[in-house]
Backbone atoms as SQL, in Angstrom:
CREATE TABLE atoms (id INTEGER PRIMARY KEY, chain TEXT, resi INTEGER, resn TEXT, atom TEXT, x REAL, y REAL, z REAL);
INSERT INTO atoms VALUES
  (1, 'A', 1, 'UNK', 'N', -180.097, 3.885, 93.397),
  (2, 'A', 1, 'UNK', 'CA', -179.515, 5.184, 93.106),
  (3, 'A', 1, 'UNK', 'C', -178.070, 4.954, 92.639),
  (4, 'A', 2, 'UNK', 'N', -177.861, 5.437, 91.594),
  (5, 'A', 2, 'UNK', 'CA', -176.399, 5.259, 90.684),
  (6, 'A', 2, 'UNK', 'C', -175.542, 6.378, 91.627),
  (7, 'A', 3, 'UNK', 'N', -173.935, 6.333, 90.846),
  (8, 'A', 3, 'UNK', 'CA', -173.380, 7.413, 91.684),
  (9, 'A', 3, 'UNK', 'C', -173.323, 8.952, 90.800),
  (10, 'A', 4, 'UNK', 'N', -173.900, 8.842, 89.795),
  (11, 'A', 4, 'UNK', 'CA', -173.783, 10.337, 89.495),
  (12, 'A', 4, 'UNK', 'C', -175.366, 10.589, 89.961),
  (13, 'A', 5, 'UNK', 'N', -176.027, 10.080, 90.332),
  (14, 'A', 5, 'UNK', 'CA', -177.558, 10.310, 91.207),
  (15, 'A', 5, 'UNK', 'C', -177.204, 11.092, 92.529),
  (16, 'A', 6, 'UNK', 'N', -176.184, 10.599, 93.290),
  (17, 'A', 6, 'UNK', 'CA', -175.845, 10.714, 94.712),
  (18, 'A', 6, 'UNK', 'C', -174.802, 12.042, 94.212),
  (19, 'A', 7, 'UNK', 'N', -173.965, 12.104, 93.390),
  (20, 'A', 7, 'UNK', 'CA', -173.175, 13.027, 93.090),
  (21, 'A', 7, 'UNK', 'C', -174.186, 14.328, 93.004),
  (22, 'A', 8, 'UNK', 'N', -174.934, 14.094, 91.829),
  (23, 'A', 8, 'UNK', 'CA', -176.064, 14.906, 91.756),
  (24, 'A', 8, 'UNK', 'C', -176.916, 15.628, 92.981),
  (25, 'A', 9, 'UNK', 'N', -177.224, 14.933, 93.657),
  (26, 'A', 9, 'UNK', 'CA', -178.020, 15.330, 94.278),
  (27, 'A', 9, 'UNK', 'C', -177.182, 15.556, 95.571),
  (28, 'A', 10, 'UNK', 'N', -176.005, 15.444, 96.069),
  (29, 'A', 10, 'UNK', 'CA', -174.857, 16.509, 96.734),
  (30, 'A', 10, 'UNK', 'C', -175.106, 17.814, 96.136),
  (31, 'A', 11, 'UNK', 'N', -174.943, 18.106, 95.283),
  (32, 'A', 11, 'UNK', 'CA', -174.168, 18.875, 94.729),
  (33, 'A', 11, 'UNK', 'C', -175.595, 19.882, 93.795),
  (34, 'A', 12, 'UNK', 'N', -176.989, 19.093, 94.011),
  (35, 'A', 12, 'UNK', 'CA', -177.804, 20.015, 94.156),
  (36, 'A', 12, 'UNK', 'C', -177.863, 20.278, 92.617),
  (37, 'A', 13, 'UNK', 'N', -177.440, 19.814, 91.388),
  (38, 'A', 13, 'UNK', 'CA', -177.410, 20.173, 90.316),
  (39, 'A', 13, 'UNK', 'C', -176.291, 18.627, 89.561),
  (40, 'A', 14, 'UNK', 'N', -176.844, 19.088, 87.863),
  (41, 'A', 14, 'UNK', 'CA', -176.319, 17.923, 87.441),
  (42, 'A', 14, 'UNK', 'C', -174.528, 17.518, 87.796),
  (43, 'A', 15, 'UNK', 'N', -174.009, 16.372, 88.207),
  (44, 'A', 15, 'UNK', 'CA', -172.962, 16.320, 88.033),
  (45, 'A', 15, 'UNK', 'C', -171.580, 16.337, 86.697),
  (46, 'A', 16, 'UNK', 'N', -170.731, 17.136, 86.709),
  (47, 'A', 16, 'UNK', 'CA', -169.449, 17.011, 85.400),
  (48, 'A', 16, 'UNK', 'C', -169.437, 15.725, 85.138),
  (49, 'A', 17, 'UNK', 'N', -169.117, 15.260, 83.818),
  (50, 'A', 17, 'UNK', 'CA', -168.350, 13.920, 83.424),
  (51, 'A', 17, 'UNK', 'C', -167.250, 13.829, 84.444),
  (52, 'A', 18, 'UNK', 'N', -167.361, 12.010, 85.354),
  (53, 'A', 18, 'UNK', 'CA', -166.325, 11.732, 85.798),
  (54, 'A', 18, 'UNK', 'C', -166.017, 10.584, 85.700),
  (55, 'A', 19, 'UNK', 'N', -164.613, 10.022, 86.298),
  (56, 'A', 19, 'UNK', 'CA', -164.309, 8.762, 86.104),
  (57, 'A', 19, 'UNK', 'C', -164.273, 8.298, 87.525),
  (58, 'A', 20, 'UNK', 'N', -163.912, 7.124, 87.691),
  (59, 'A', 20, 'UNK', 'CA', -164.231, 6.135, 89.228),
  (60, 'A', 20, 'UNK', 'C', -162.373, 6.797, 90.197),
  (61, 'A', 21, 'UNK', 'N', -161.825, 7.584, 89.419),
  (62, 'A', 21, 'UNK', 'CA', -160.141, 7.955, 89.662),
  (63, 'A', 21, 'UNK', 'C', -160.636, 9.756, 90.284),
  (64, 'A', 22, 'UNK', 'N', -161.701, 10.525, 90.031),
  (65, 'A', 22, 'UNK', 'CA', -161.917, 11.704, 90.283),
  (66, 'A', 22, 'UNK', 'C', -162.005, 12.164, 91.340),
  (67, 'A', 23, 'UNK', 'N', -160.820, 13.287, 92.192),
  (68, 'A', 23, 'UNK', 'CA', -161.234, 13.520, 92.916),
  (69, 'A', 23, 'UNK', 'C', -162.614, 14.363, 93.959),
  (70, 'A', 24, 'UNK', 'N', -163.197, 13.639, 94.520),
  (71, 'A', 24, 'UNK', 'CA', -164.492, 14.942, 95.109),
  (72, 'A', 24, 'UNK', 'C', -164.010, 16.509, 94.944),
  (73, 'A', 25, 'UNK', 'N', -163.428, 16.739, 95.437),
  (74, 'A', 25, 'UNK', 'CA', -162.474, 18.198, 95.829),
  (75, 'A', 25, 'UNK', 'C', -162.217, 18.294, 94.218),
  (76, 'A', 26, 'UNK', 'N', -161.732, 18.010, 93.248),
  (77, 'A', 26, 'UNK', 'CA', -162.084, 18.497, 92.189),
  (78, 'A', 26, 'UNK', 'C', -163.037, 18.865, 90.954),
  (79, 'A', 27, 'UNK', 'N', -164.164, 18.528, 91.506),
  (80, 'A', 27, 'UNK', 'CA', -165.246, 18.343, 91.430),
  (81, 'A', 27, 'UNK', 'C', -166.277, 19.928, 90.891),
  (82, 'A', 28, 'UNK', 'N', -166.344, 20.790, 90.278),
  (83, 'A', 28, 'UNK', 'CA', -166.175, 22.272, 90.366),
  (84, 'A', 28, 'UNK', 'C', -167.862, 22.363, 91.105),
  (85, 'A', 29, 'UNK', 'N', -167.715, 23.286, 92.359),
  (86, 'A', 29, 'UNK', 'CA', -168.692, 23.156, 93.372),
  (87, 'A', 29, 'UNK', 'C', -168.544, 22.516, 94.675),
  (88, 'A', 30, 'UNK', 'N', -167.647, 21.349, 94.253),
  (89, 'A', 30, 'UNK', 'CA', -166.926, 20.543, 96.039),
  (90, 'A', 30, 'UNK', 'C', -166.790, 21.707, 97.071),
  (91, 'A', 31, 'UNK', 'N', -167.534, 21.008, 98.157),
  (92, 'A', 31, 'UNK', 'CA', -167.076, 21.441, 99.234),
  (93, 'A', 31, 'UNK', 'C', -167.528, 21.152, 100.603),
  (94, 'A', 32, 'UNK', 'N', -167.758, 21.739, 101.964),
  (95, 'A', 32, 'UNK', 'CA', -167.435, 20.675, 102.759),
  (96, 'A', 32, 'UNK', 'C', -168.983, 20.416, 102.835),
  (97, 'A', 33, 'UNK', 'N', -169.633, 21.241, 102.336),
  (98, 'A', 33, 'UNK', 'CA', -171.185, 20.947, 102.794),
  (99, 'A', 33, 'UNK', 'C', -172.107, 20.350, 101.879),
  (100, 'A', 34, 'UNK', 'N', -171.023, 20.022, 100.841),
  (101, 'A', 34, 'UNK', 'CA', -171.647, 19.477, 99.533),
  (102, 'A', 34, 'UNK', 'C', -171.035, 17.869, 99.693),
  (103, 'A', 35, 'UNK', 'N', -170.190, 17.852, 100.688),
  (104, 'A', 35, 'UNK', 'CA', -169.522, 16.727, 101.369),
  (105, 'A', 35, 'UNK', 'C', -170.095, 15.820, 102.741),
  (106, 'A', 36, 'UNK', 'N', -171.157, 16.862, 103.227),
  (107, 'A', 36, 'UNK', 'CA', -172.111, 16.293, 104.280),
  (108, 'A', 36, 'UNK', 'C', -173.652, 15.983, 103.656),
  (109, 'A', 37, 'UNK', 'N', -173.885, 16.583, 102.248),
  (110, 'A', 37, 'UNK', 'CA', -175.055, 16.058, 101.777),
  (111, 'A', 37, 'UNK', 'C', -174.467, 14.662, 101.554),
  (112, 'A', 38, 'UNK', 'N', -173.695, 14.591, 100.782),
  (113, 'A', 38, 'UNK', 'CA', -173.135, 13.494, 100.240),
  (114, 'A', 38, 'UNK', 'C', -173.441, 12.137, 101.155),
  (115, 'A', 39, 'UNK', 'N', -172.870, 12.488, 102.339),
  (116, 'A', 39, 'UNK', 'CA', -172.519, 11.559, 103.458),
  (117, 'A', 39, 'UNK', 'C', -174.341, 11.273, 104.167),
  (118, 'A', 40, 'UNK', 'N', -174.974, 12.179, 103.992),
  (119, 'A', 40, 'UNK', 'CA', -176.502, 12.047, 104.496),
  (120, 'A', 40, 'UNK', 'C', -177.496, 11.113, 103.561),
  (121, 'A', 41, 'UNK', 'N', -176.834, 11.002, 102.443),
  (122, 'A', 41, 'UNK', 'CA', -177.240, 10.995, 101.309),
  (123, 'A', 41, 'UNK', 'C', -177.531, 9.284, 101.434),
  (124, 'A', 42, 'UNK', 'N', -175.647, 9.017, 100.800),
  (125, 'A', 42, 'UNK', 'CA', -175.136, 7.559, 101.407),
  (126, 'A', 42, 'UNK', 'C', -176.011, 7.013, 102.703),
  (127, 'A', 43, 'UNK', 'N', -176.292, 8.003, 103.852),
  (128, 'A', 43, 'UNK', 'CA', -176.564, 7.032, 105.011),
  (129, 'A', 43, 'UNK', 'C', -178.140, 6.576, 104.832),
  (130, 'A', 44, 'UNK', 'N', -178.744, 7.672, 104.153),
  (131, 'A', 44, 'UNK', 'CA', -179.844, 7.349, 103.996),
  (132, 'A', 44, 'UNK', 'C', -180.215, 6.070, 103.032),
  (133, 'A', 45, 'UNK', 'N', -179.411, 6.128, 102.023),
  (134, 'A', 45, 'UNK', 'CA', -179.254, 4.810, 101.042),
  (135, 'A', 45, 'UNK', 'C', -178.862, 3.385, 101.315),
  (136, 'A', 46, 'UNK', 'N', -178.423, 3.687, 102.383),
  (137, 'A', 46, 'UNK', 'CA', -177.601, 2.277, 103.195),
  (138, 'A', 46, 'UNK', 'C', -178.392, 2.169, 104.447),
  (139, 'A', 47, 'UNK', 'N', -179.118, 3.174, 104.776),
  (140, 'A', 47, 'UNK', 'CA', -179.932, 2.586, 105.670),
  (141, 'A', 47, 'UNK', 'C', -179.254, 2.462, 107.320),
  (142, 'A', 48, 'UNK', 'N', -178.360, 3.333, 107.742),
  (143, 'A', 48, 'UNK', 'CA', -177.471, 2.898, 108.668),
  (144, 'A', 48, 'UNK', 'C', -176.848, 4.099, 108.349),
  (145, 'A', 49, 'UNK', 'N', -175.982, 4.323, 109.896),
  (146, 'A', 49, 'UNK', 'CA', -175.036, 5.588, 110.409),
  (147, 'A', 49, 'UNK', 'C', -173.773, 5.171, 109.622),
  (148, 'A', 50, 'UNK', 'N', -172.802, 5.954, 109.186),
  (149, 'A', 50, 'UNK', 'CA', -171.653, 5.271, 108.771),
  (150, 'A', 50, 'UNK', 'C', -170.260, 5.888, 109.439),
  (151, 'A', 51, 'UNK', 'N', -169.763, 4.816, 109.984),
  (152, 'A', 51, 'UNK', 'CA', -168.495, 5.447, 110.479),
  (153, 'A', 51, 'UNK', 'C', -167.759, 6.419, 110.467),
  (154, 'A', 52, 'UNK', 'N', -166.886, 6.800, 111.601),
  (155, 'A', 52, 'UNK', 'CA', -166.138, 8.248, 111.028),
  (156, 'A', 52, 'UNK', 'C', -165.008, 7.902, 109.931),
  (157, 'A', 53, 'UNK', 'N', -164.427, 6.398, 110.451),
  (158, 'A', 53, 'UNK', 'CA', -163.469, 6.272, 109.223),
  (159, 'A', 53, 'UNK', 'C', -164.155, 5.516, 108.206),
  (160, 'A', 54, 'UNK', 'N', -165.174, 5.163, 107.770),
  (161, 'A', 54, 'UNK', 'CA', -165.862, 5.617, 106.331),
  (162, 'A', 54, 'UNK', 'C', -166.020, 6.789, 106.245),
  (163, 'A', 55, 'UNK', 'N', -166.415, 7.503, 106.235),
  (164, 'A', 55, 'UNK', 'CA', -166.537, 9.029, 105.729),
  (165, 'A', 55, 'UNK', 'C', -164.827, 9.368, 105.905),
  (166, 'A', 56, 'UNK', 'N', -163.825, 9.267, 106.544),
  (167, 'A', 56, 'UNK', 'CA', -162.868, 9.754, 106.143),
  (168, 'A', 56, 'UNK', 'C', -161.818, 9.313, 104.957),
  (169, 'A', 57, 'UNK', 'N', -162.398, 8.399, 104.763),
  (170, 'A', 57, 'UNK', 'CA', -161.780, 7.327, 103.456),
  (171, 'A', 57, 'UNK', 'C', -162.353, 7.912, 102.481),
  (172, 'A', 58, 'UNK', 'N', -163.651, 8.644, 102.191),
  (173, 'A', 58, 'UNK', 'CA', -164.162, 8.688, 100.844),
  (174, 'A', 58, 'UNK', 'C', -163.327, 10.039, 100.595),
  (175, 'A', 59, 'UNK', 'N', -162.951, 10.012, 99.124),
  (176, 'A', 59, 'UNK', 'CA', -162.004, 11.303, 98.339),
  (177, 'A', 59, 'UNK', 'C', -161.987, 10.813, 97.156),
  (178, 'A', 60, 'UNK', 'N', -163.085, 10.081, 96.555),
  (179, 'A', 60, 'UNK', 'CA', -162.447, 9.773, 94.801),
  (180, 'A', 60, 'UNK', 'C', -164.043, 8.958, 94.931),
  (181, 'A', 61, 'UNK', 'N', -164.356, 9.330, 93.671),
  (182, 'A', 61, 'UNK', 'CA', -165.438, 8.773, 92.712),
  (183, 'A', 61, 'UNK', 'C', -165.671, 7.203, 93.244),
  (184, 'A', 62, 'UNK', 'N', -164.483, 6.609, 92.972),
  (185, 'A', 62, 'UNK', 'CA', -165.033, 5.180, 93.221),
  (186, 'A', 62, 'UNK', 'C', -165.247, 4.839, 94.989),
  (187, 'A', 63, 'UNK', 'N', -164.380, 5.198, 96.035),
  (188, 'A', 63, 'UNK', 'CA', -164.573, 5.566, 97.222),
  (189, 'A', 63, 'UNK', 'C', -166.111, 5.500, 97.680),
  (190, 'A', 64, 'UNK', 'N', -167.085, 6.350, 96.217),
  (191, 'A', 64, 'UNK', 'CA', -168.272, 6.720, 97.437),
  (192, 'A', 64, 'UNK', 'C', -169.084, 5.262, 96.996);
């Protein structure tokens, strides 16, 4: 799964053109629950729970 796959499928619809510098929160649609798919998303992809300070580190495209 690429990251405009995982972006995508947060966010429940196709993702905007972004770069690896973009913030989530600017993102038009960001928000906090489009921020816990995200994170369900990732855990499911990795196979494993992920820390609280991973999830508090991610805020930019390249991050996730």
């Amino acid at each position: 799964m690429n990251i405009n796959d995982l972006l995508s499928n947060a966010l429940q619809r196709p993702v905007p053109p972004t770069t690896s510098s973009t913030m989530l929160a600017e993102i038009p649609g960001w928000d906090s629950v489009v921020m816990v798919r995200l994170m369900v998303t990732l855990e499911e992809a990795l196979g494993r729970e992920l820390a609280e300070s991973e999830i508090e580190a991610v805020a930019t495209v390249a991050d996730v």
